[in-house]
Amino acid sequence: MPSRAATTSLPRRAFVACLYAGCATGSFYGFGIYGGAIQSSLGLSDASLANINTVPYALGFVSAPLAGRVTKAFGPAAGLLLGGAIQAALQVAMYAIATGAAPTGAIDPGTALVLCACVVYVGGQLISSAAFSTPVLHFRRKRGRVVSLVKAFVGLSGAVVSQTYVVAFGVPSREPGALRCLLIWAAISAGTCFFGAACIPRSPSQQSREPAALLRLCFWLLLLLCGASMAASLVPQTGSPLHTGLVGLLGLLALSPLPLALGPLLPLLAPARSRASPGGRAFPSPRRAPLLAG
């Protein structure tokens, strides 16, 4: 009979993989950091600047069903890999256009950025189709709770990225240096989606049990993360040791769910453990088989 750890392995991996992969869909929340720098660098009007962060949402009624079909046909890992790659590549392209490193020729730079942002949004839809639907398959009795936790982490992760940016580079301004936030989000898009694709199960198992304690733990964890994020935004942010400490706490809290997903994978990555018999023969540890069964 499989152990409790084995039967909850797939739901735990699915939940944590989607928790982090969903962070990439919050990249539009970072627009407030680098939007002013784009406008200053390219001389865009307020309307042209607003189009970059609003026009892509008009594609939702077309891109969402198509993204769902891709994920259903090829699996959630494929959706995360493709969506993360598209989103990261186009965010780098937006940085290159905004800094003038990639001339747009006859196309107005503002229009080119809108087109890039639309493709970024399509990548985000691919990520969403896997990150927000897969947990439902593994937590059928608690599907509302698990989706709400994944969605909540999207917004909170955006706050973590913004506060970390302030500690590393200072309060954002309209200077071109703020455009580096696009590269930060490109790295986050690629990293979280590739991590999610490596962890996420292709399909649920009938033998799996829903780890209710995991959801309760993550609820309180996100509540702490929300409180620390609010506190970090209220204290002085320039050269403040208190602000730096709070942002460090934010990072620790944001990364704390990782062991919940990595734990079941460690036996797969580590060399086979063996123990010697009285006769000198080695055979696999009996603890390994239940973990693989998950």
PDB file of C-alpha atoms in Angstrom:
ATOM      1  CA  MET A   1       0.000   0.000   0.000  1.00  0.00           C
ATOM      2  CA  PRO A   2       1.517   3.389  -0.979  1.00  0.00           C
ATOM      3  CA  SER A   3       2.478   5.758   1.802  1.00  0.00           C
ATOM      4  CA  ARG A   4       0.651   9.005   2.522  1.00  0.00           C
ATOM      5  CA  ALA A   5       3.664  10.975   1.209  1.00  0.00           C
ATOM      6  CA  ALA A   6       3.478   9.022  -2.028  1.00  0.00           C
ATOM      7  CA  THR A   7      -0.258   9.501  -2.551  1.00  0.00           C
ATOM      8  CA  THR A   8      -0.066  13.269  -2.020  1.00  0.00           C
ATOM      9  CA  SER A   9       3.063  13.722  -4.136  1.00  0.00           C
ATOM     10  CA  LEU A  10       1.356  14.558  -7.439  1.00  0.00           C
ATOM     11  CA  PRO A  11      -1.084  17.127  -6.001  1.00  0.00           C
ATOM     12  CA  ARG A  12       1.735  18.831  -4.094  1.00  0.00           C
ATOM     13  CA  ARG A  13       3.924  19.008  -7.177  1.00  0.00           C
ATOM     14  CA  ALA A  14       1.054  20.290  -9.312  1.00  0.00           C
ATOM     15  CA  PHE A  15       0.125  22.973  -6.799  1.00  0.00           C
ATOM     16  CA  VAL A  16       3.630  24.334  -6.229  1.00  0.00           C
ATOM     17  CA  ALA A  17       4.559  24.137  -9.922  1.00  0.00           C
ATOM     18  CA  CYS A  18       1.484  26.182 -10.847  1.00  0.00           C
ATOM     19  CA  LEU A  19       1.982  28.535  -7.907  1.00  0.00           C
ATOM     20  CA  TYR A  20       5.331  29.668  -9.319  1.00  0.00           C
ATOM     21  CA  ALA A  21       4.538  29.373 -13.025  1.00  0.00           C
ATOM     22  CA  GLY A  22       1.527  31.618 -12.504  1.00  0.00           C
ATOM     23  CA  CYS A  23       3.890  34.371 -11.311  1.00  0.00           C
ATOM     24  CA  ALA A  24       4.881  34.984 -14.936  1.00  0.00           C
ATOM     25  CA  THR A  25       1.349  36.107 -15.752  1.00  0.00           C
ATOM     26  CA  GLY A  26       1.820  39.037 -13.366  1.00  0.00           C
ATOM     27  CA  SER A  27       4.433  40.664 -15.592  1.00  0.00           C
ATOM     28  CA  PHE A  28       1.965  43.361 -16.648  1.00  0.00           C
ATOM     29  CA  TYR A  29       1.915  44.503 -13.023  1.00  0.00           C
ATOM     30  CA  GLY A  30       5.499  45.685 -13.497  1.00  0.00           C
ATOM     31  CA  PHE A  31       4.462  48.225 -16.112  1.00  0.00           C
ATOM     32  CA  GLY A  32       4.276  50.929 -13.462  1.00  0.00           C
ATOM     33  CA  ILE A  33       8.026  50.563 -12.897  1.00  0.00           C
ATOM     34  CA  TYR A  34       9.247  50.834 -16.485  1.00  0.00           C
ATOM     35  CA  GLY A  35       6.323  52.577 -18.229  1.00  0.00           C
ATOM     36  CA  GLY A  36       7.630  56.062 -17.477  1.00  0.00           C
ATOM     37  CA  ALA A  37      11.074  55.114 -18.779  1.00  0.00           C
ATOM     38  CA  ILE A  38       9.545  53.884 -22.058  1.00  0.00           C
ATOM     39  CA  GLN A  39       7.662  57.148 -22.471  1.00  0.00           C
ATOM     40  CA  SER A  40      10.750  59.203 -21.702  1.00  0.00           C
ATOM     41  CA  SER A  41      13.043  57.191 -23.994  1.00  0.00           C
ATOM     42  CA  LEU A  42      10.727  57.150 -27.024  1.00  0.00           C
ATOM     43  CA  GLY A  43       8.806  60.386 -26.485  1.00  0.00           C
ATOM     44  CA  LEU A  44       5.423  58.647 -26.484  1.00  0.00           C
ATOM     45  CA  SER A  45       2.173  60.393 -25.694  1.00  0.00           C
ATOM     46  CA  ASP A  46       0.121  59.308 -22.695  1.00  0.00           C
ATOM     47  CA  ALA A  47      -2.359  57.553 -25.014  1.00  0.00           C
ATOM     48  CA  SER A  48       0.376  55.641 -26.846  1.00  0.00           C
ATOM     49  CA  LEU A  49       1.905  54.580 -23.554  1.00  0.00           C
ATOM     50  CA  ALA A  50      -1.455  53.389 -22.218  1.00  0.00           C
ATOM     51  CA  ASN A  51      -2.020  51.320 -25.370  1.00  0.00           C
ATOM     52  CA  ILE A  52       0.997  49.143 -24.554  1.00  0.00           C
ATOM     53  CA  ASN A  53      -0.608  47.920 -21.358  1.00  0.00           C
ATOM     54  CA  THR A  54      -4.275  47.860 -22.408  1.00  0.00           C
ATOM     55  CA  VAL A  55      -4.652  46.839 -26.080  1.00  0.00           C
ATOM     56  CA  PRO A  56      -3.345  43.264 -25.477  1.00  0.00           C
ATOM     57  CA  TYR A  57      -6.337  42.451 -23.278  1.00  0.00           C
ATOM     58  CA  ALA A  58      -8.569  42.718 -26.345  1.00  0.00           C
ATOM     59  CA  LEU A  59      -7.034  39.445 -27.574  1.00  0.00           C
ATOM     60  CA  GLY A  60      -8.357  37.461 -24.639  1.00  0.00           C
ATOM     61  CA  PHE A  61     -11.485  36.142 -26.355  1.00  0.00           C
ATOM     62  CA  VAL A  62      -9.353  34.619 -29.131  1.00  0.00           C
ATOM     63  CA  SER A  63      -6.115  33.661 -27.393  1.00  0.00           C
ATOM     64  CA  ALA A  64      -7.632  32.040 -24.297  1.00  0.00           C
ATOM     65  CA  PRO A  65      -9.533  29.255 -26.142  1.00  0.00           C
ATOM     66  CA  LEU A  66      -6.559  28.580 -28.418  1.00  0.00           C
ATOM     67  CA  ALA A  67      -4.199  28.397 -25.441  1.00  0.00           C
ATOM     68  CA  GLY A  68      -6.556  25.963 -23.757  1.00  0.00           C
ATOM     69  CA  ARG A  69      -6.546  23.725 -26.818  1.00  0.00           C
ATOM     70  CA  VAL A  70      -2.741  23.717 -26.951  1.00  0.00           C
ATOM     71  CA  THR A  71      -2.466  22.757 -23.283  1.00  0.00           C
ATOM     72  CA  LYS A  72      -5.133  20.072 -23.620  1.00  0.00           C
ATOM     73  CA  ALA A  73      -3.464  18.562 -26.696  1.00  0.00           C
ATOM     74  CA  PHE A  74       0.177  18.637 -25.587  1.00  0.00           C
ATOM     75  CA  GLY A  75      -0.049  18.725 -21.804  1.00  0.00           C
ATOM     76  CA  PRO A  76       0.494  21.432 -19.167  1.00  0.00           C
ATOM     77  CA  ALA A  77       4.306  21.232 -19.327  1.00  0.00           C
ATOM     78  CA  ALA A  78       4.241  22.102 -23.026  1.00  0.00           C
ATOM     79  CA  GLY A  79       1.925  25.039 -22.346  1.00  0.00           C
ATOM     80  CA  LEU A  80       4.254  26.376 -19.668  1.00  0.00           C
ATOM     81  CA  LEU A  81       7.389  25.914 -21.782  1.00  0.00           C
ATOM     82  CA  LEU A  82       5.920  27.543 -24.867  1.00  0.00           C
ATOM     83  CA  GLY A  83       4.230  30.358 -22.962  1.00  0.00           C
ATOM     84  CA  GLY A  84       7.313  31.100 -20.870  1.00  0.00           C
ATOM     85  CA  ALA A  85       9.595  31.109 -23.921  1.00  0.00           C
ATOM     86  CA  ILE A  86       7.289  33.429 -25.885  1.00  0.00           C
ATOM     87  CA  GLN A  87       6.801  35.814 -23.006  1.00  0.00           C
ATOM     88  CA  ALA A  88      10.505  36.006 -22.103  1.00  0.00           C
ATOM     89  CA  ALA A  89      11.638  36.478 -25.722  1.00  0.00           C
ATOM     90  CA  LEU A  90       9.182  39.292 -26.383  1.00  0.00           C
ATOM     91  CA  GLN A  91      10.005  41.064 -23.132  1.00  0.00           C
ATOM     92  CA  VAL A  92      13.641  41.101 -24.221  1.00  0.00           C
ATOM     93  CA  ALA A  93      12.487  42.451 -27.597  1.00  0.00           C
ATOM     94  CA  MET A  94      10.528  45.213 -25.854  1.00  0.00           C
ATOM     95  CA  TYR A  95      13.654  46.162 -23.916  1.00  0.00           C
ATOM     96  CA  ALA A  96      15.674  46.290 -27.126  1.00  0.00           C
ATOM     97  CA  ILE A  97      13.073  48.499 -28.838  1.00  0.00           C
ATOM     98  CA  ALA A  98      12.696  50.836 -25.860  1.00  0.00           C
ATOM     99  CA  THR A  99      16.461  51.323 -25.558  1.00  0.00           C
ATOM    100  CA  GLY A 100      16.934  51.801 -29.310  1.00  0.00           C
ATOM    101  CA  ALA A 101      19.064  48.666 -29.651  1.00  0.00           C
ATOM    102  CA  ALA A 102      16.538  47.183 -32.105  1.00  0.00           C
ATOM    103  CA  PRO A 103      15.412  49.736 -34.736  1.00  0.00           C
ATOM    104  CA  THR A 104      11.818  49.241 -35.841  1.00  0.00           C
ATOM    105  CA  GLY A 105      12.260  50.668 -39.345  1.00  0.00           C
ATOM    106  CA  ALA A 106       9.057  52.046 -40.849  1.00  0.00           C
ATOM    107  CA  ILE A 107       6.998  50.915 -37.863  1.00  0.00           C
ATOM    108  CA  ASP A 108       6.494  53.473 -35.118  1.00  0.00           C
ATOM    109  CA  PRO A 109       8.265  52.296 -31.909  1.00  0.00           C
ATOM    110  CA  GLY A 110       5.072  52.759 -29.913  1.00  0.00           C
ATOM    111  CA  THR A 111       3.171  50.530 -32.347  1.00  0.00           C
ATOM    112  CA  ALA A 112       5.968  47.967 -32.269  1.00  0.00           C
ATOM    113  CA  LEU A 113       5.783  47.849 -28.471  1.00  0.00           C
ATOM    114  CA  VAL A 114       2.008  47.335 -28.613  1.00  0.00           C
ATOM    115  CA  LEU A 115       2.503  44.405 -31.009  1.00  0.00           C
ATOM    116  CA  CYS A 116       5.167  42.920 -28.736  1.00  0.00           C
ATOM    117  CA  ALA A 117       2.923  43.349 -25.705  1.00  0.00           C
ATOM    118  CA  CYS A 118       0.127  41.516 -27.563  1.00  0.00           C
ATOM    119  CA  VAL A 119       2.425  38.532 -28.158  1.00  0.00           C
ATOM    120  CA  VAL A 120       3.516  38.669 -24.508  1.00  0.00           C
ATOM    121  CA  TYR A 121      -0.168  38.468 -23.578  1.00  0.00           C
ATOM    122  CA  VAL A 122      -0.639  35.404 -25.795  1.00  0.00           C
ATOM    123  CA  GLY A 123       2.287  33.771 -23.995  1.00  0.00           C
ATOM    124  CA  GLY A 124       0.629  34.655 -20.713  1.00  0.00           C
ATOM    125  CA  GLN A 125      -2.574  32.961 -21.865  1.00  0.00           C
ATOM    126  CA  LEU A 126      -0.641  29.768 -22.570  1.00  0.00           C
ATOM    127  CA  ILE A 127       0.839  29.921 -19.074  1.00  0.00           C
ATOM    128  CA  SER A 128      -2.575  30.622 -17.547  1.00  0.00           C
ATOM    129  CA  SER A 129      -4.189  27.714 -19.382  1.00  0.00           C
ATOM    130  CA  ALA A 130      -1.849  25.336 -17.545  1.00  0.00           C
ATOM    131  CA  ALA A 131      -1.203  27.117 -14.258  1.00  0.00           C
ATOM    132  CA  PHE A 132      -4.835  27.866 -13.379  1.00  0.00           C
ATOM    133  CA  SER A 133      -6.490  24.698 -14.672  1.00  0.00           C
ATOM    134  CA  THR A 134      -4.086  21.957 -13.605  1.00  0.00           C
ATOM    135  CA  PRO A 135      -4.587  22.419  -9.827  1.00  0.00           C
ATOM    136  CA  VAL A 136      -8.331  21.860 -10.329  1.00  0.00           C
ATOM    137  CA  LEU A 137      -7.625  18.378 -11.707  1.00  0.00           C
ATOM    138  CA  HIS A 138      -5.618  17.442  -8.610  1.00  0.00           C
ATOM    139  CA  PHE A 139      -7.854  19.163  -6.030  1.00  0.00           C
ATOM    140  CA  ARG A 140     -11.360  18.391  -7.260  1.00  0.00           C
ATOM    141  CA  ARG A 141     -12.993  18.748  -3.846  1.00  0.00           C
ATOM    142  CA  LYS A 142     -11.127  21.955  -3.033  1.00  0.00           C
ATOM    143  CA  ARG A 143     -10.800  23.417  -6.517  1.00  0.00           C
ATOM    144  CA  GLY A 144     -12.072  26.860  -5.544  1.00  0.00           C
ATOM    145  CA  ARG A 145      -9.585  27.174  -2.699  1.00  0.00           C
ATOM    146  CA  VAL A 146      -6.592  25.978  -4.686  1.00  0.00           C
ATOM    147  CA  VAL A 147      -7.258  28.273  -7.654  1.00  0.00           C
ATOM    148  CA  SER A 148      -7.757  31.260  -5.356  1.00  0.00           C
ATOM    149  CA  LEU A 149      -4.373  30.571  -3.724  1.00  0.00           C
ATOM    150  CA  VAL A 150      -2.582  30.337  -7.072  1.00  0.00           C
ATOM    151  CA  LYS A 151      -4.243  33.549  -8.297  1.00  0.00           C
ATOM    152  CA  ALA A 152      -3.449  35.369  -5.051  1.00  0.00           C
ATOM    153  CA  PHE A 153       0.212  34.437  -5.357  1.00  0.00           C
ATOM    154  CA  VAL A 154       0.333  36.095  -8.796  1.00  0.00           C
ATOM    155  CA  GLY A 155      -0.399  39.512  -7.322  1.00  0.00           C
ATOM    156  CA  LEU A 156       1.783  38.984  -4.268  1.00  0.00           C
ATOM    157  CA  SER A 157       4.727  37.870  -6.387  1.00  0.00           C
ATOM    158  CA  GLY A 158       4.399  41.095  -8.370  1.00  0.00           C
ATOM    159  CA  ALA A 159       4.727  43.003  -5.092  1.00  0.00           C
ATOM    160  CA  VAL A 160       7.800  40.954  -4.158  1.00  0.00           C
ATOM    161  CA  VAL A 161       9.459  41.726  -7.509  1.00  0.00           C
ATOM    162  CA  SER A 162       8.661  45.442  -7.227  1.00  0.00           C
ATOM    163  CA  GLN A 163       9.986  45.740  -3.665  1.00  0.00           C
ATOM    164  CA  THR A 164      13.103  43.737  -4.542  1.00  0.00           C
ATOM    165  CA  TYR A 165      13.707  46.086  -7.471  1.00  0.00           C
ATOM    166  CA  VAL A 166      13.555  49.075  -5.113  1.00  0.00           C
ATOM    167  CA  VAL A 167      16.145  47.514  -2.799  1.00  0.00           C
ATOM    168  CA  ALA A 168      18.468  46.614  -5.678  1.00  0.00           C
ATOM    169  CA  PHE A 169      18.145  49.707  -7.892  1.00  0.00           C
ATOM    170  CA  GLY A 170      16.257  52.372  -5.946  1.00  0.00           C
ATOM    171  CA  VAL A 171      12.833  53.915  -6.417  1.00  0.00           C
ATOM    172  CA  PRO A 172      11.849  53.708 -10.123  1.00  0.00           C
ATOM    173  CA  SER A 173      12.101  56.871 -12.188  1.00  0.00           C
ATOM    174  CA  ARG A 174      11.684  57.895 -15.807  1.00  0.00           C
ATOM    175  CA  GLU A 175      15.368  57.274 -16.444  1.00  0.00           C
ATOM    176  CA  PRO A 176      16.310  54.539 -18.976  1.00  0.00           C
ATOM    177  CA  GLY A 177      17.727  52.419 -16.163  1.00  0.00           C
ATOM    178  CA  ALA A 178      14.200  51.466 -15.120  1.00  0.00           C
ATOM    179  CA  LEU A 179      13.871  49.528 -18.382  1.00  0.00           C
ATOM    180  CA  ARG A 180      15.988  46.777 -16.826  1.00  0.00           C
ATOM    181  CA  CYS A 181      12.791  45.677 -15.104  1.00  0.00           C
ATOM    182  CA  LEU A 182      11.749  44.218 -18.477  1.00  0.00           C
ATOM    183  CA  LEU A 183      14.800  41.969 -18.398  1.00  0.00           C
ATOM    184  CA  ILE A 184      14.033  40.980 -14.806  1.00  0.00           C
ATOM    185  CA  TRP A 185      10.529  39.943 -15.803  1.00  0.00           C
ATOM    186  CA  ALA A 186      11.910  38.065 -18.816  1.00  0.00           C
ATOM    187  CA  ALA A 187      14.141  36.051 -16.483  1.00  0.00           C
ATOM    188  CA  ILE A 188      11.208  35.421 -14.133  1.00  0.00           C
ATOM    189  CA  SER A 189       8.966  34.331 -17.017  1.00  0.00           C
ATOM    190  CA  ALA A 190      11.513  31.832 -18.299  1.00  0.00           C
ATOM    191  CA  GLY A 191      12.687  30.594 -14.897  1.00  0.00           C
ATOM    192  CA  THR A 192       9.310  30.051 -13.237  1.00  0.00           C
ATOM    193  CA  CYS A 193       7.759  28.422 -16.305  1.00  0.00           C
ATOM    194  CA  PHE A 194      10.686  26.092 -16.907  1.00  0.00           C
ATOM    195  CA  PHE A 195      10.645  25.135 -13.215  1.00  0.00           C
ATOM    196  CA  GLY A 196       6.899  24.552 -13.391  1.00  0.00           C
ATOM    197  CA  ALA A 197       7.240  22.426 -16.528  1.00  0.00           C
ATOM    198  CA  ALA A 198       9.866  20.270 -14.822  1.00  0.00           C
ATOM    199  CA  CYS A 199       7.665  19.650 -11.759  1.00  0.00           C
ATOM    200  CA  ILE A 200       4.119  19.556 -13.071  1.00  0.00           C
ATOM    201  CA  PRO A 201       2.515  16.108 -13.530  1.00  0.00           C
ATOM    202  CA  ARG A 202       0.981  15.455 -16.932  1.00  0.00           C
ATOM    203  CA  SER A 203      -2.210  14.047 -15.424  1.00  0.00           C
ATOM    204  CA  PRO A 204      -3.638  13.266 -11.969  1.00  0.00           C
ATOM    205  CA  SER A 205      -3.620   9.820 -10.422  1.00  0.00           C
ATOM    206  CA  GLN A 206      -6.699   8.056  -9.102  1.00  0.00           C
ATOM    207  CA  GLN A 207      -4.625   6.933  -6.116  1.00  0.00           C
ATOM    208  CA  SER A 208      -3.668  10.473  -5.094  1.00  0.00           C
ATOM    209  CA  ARG A 209      -5.172  12.155  -2.051  1.00  0.00           C
ATOM    210  CA  GLU A 210      -5.708  15.891  -1.705  1.00  0.00           C
ATOM    211  CA  PRO A 211      -3.329  17.335   0.930  1.00  0.00           C
ATOM    212  CA  ALA A 212      -5.734  19.660   2.718  1.00  0.00           C
ATOM    213  CA  ALA A 213      -3.056  20.654   5.225  1.00  0.00           C
ATOM    214  CA  LEU A 214      -0.947  22.018   2.361  1.00  0.00           C
ATOM    215  CA  LEU A 215      -3.679  24.459   1.359  1.00  0.00           C
ATOM    216  CA  ARG A 216      -4.174  25.615   4.943  1.00  0.00           C
ATOM    217  CA  LEU A 217      -0.433  26.135   5.319  1.00  0.00           C
ATOM    218  CA  CYS A 218      -0.219  28.136   2.114  1.00  0.00           C
ATOM    219  CA  PHE A 219      -3.211  30.265   3.094  1.00  0.00           C
ATOM    220  CA  TRP A 220      -1.443  31.426   6.254  1.00  0.00           C
ATOM    221  CA  LEU A 221       1.802  31.787   4.338  1.00  0.00           C
ATOM    222  CA  LEU A 222       0.184  34.087   1.777  1.00  0.00           C
ATOM    223  CA  LEU A 223      -1.466  36.039   4.578  1.00  0.00           C
ATOM    224  CA  LEU A 224       1.973  36.643   6.124  1.00  0.00           C
ATOM    225  CA  LEU A 225       3.323  37.541   2.694  1.00  0.00           C
ATOM    226  CA  CYS A 226       0.524  40.069   2.217  1.00  0.00           C
ATOM    227  CA  GLY A 227       1.179  41.662   5.607  1.00  0.00           C
ATOM    228  CA  ALA A 228       4.932  41.882   5.031  1.00  0.00           C
ATOM    229  CA  SER A 229       4.340  43.362   1.573  1.00  0.00           C
ATOM    230  CA  MET A 230       2.045  46.061   2.965  1.00  0.00           C
ATOM    231  CA  ALA A 231       4.545  46.852   5.705  1.00  0.00           C
ATOM    232  CA  ALA A 232       7.380  47.132   3.153  1.00  0.00           C
ATOM    233  CA  SER A 233       5.359  49.613   1.107  1.00  0.00           C
ATOM    234  CA  LEU A 234       4.605  51.808   4.133  1.00  0.00           C
ATOM    235  CA  VAL A 235       8.085  52.214   5.635  1.00  0.00           C
ATOM    236  CA  PRO A 236      10.707  54.579   4.128  1.00  0.00           C
ATOM    237  CA  GLN A 237      12.193  52.876   1.073  1.00  0.00           C
ATOM    238  CA  THR A 238      15.420  54.765   0.466  1.00  0.00           C
ATOM    239  CA  GLY A 239      18.366  53.469   2.488  1.00  0.00           C
ATOM    240  CA  SER A 240      16.128  52.025   5.187  1.00  0.00           C
ATOM    241  CA  PRO A 241      17.455  48.895   6.961  1.00  0.00           C
ATOM    242  CA  LEU A 242      13.884  48.115   8.032  1.00  0.00           C
ATOM    243  CA  HIS A 243      12.704  48.131   4.409  1.00  0.00           C
ATOM    244  CA  THR A 244      15.626  45.943   3.342  1.00  0.00           C
ATOM    245  CA  GLY A 245      14.857  43.485   6.135  1.00  0.00           C
ATOM    246  CA  LEU A 246      11.177  43.330   5.219  1.00  0.00           C
ATOM    247  CA  VAL A 247      12.024  42.684   1.568  1.00  0.00           C
ATOM    248  CA  GLY A 248      14.382  39.900   2.648  1.00  0.00           C
ATOM    249  CA  LEU A 249      11.513  38.405   4.638  1.00  0.00           C
ATOM    250  CA  LEU A 250       9.291  38.703   1.556  1.00  0.00           C
ATOM    251  CA  GLY A 251      11.799  36.717  -0.467  1.00  0.00           C
ATOM    252  CA  LEU A 252      12.031  33.965   2.143  1.00  0.00           C
ATOM    253  CA  LEU A 253       8.262  33.686   2.411  1.00  0.00           C
ATOM    254  CA  ALA A 254       7.850  33.649  -1.372  1.00  0.00           C
ATOM    255  CA  LEU A 255      10.380  30.825  -1.759  1.00  0.00           C
ATOM    256  CA  SER A 256       9.248  28.753   1.222  1.00  0.00           C
ATOM    257  CA  PRO A 257       6.774  26.551  -0.764  1.00  0.00           C
ATOM    258  CA  LEU A 258       9.633  25.219  -2.927  1.00  0.00           C
ATOM    259  CA  PRO A 259      10.519  22.252  -0.664  1.00  0.00           C
ATOM    260  CA  LEU A 260       6.925  21.050  -0.942  1.00  0.00           C
ATOM    261  CA  ALA A 261       7.514  20.361  -4.638  1.00  0.00           C
ATOM    262  CA  LEU A 262      11.195  19.463  -4.548  1.00  0.00           C
ATOM    263  CA  GLY A 263      10.833  16.919  -1.752  1.00  0.00           C
ATOM    264  CA  PRO A 264       9.163  14.212  -3.870  1.00  0.00           C
ATOM    265  CA  LEU A 265      11.671  14.837  -6.691  1.00  0.00           C
ATOM    266  CA  LEU A 266      14.856  14.483  -4.651  1.00  0.00           C
ATOM    267  CA  PRO A 267      14.846  10.661  -4.695  1.00  0.00           C
ATOM    268  CA  LEU A 268      14.621  10.825  -8.502  1.00  0.00           C
ATOM    269  CA  LEU A 269      17.614  13.152  -8.739  1.00  0.00           C
ATOM    270  CA  ALA A 270      19.842  11.529  -6.116  1.00  0.00           C
ATOM    271  CA  PRO A 271      21.868   8.362  -6.694  1.00  0.00           C
ATOM    272  CA  ALA A 272      20.066   5.162  -5.787  1.00  0.00           C
ATOM    273  CA  ARG A 273      20.391   4.504  -2.089  1.00  0.00           C
ATOM    274  CA  SER A 274      21.317   0.999  -1.177  1.00  0.00           C
ATOM    275  CA  ARG A 275      21.972  -0.938   1.955  1.00  0.00           C
ATOM    276  CA  ALA A 276      24.152  -3.992   2.250  1.00  0.00           C
ATOM    277  CA  SER A 277      22.759  -7.364   3.215  1.00  0.00           C
ATOM    278  CA  PRO A 278      24.568  -9.591   5.713  1.00  0.00           C
ATOM    279  CA  GLY A 279      26.005 -11.493   2.765  1.00  0.00           C
ATOM    280  CA  GLY A 280      27.500  -8.368   1.231  1.00  0.00           C
ATOM    281  CA  ARG A 281      24.885  -7.900  -1.525  1.00  0.00           C
ATOM    282  CA  ALA A 282      23.351  -4.464  -1.973  1.00  0.00           C
ATOM    283  CA  PHE A 283      19.732  -3.891  -2.793  1.00  0.00           C
ATOM    284  CA  PRO A 284      17.568  -0.719  -3.062  1.00  0.00           C
ATOM    285  CA  SER A 285      16.255   0.895   0.058  1.00  0.00           C
ATOM    286  CA  PRO A 286      12.599   0.011   0.661  1.00  0.00           C
ATOM    287  CA  ARG A 287      11.831   3.736   1.172  1.00  0.00           C
ATOM    288  CA  ARG A 288      12.483   4.513  -2.494  1.00  0.00           C
ATOM    289  CA  ALA A 289       9.659   2.527  -4.064  1.00  0.00           C
ATOM    290  CA  PRO A 290       6.752   4.364  -2.372  1.00  0.00           C
ATOM    291  CA  LEU A 291       8.172   7.755  -3.399  1.00  0.00           C
ATOM    292  CA  LEU A 292       8.416   6.686  -7.000  1.00  0.00           C
ATOM    293  CA  ALA A 293       4.861   5.419  -6.858  1.00  0.00           C
ATOM    294  CA  GLY A 294       3.695   9.027  -6.306  1.00  0.00           C
TER     295      GLY A 294
END
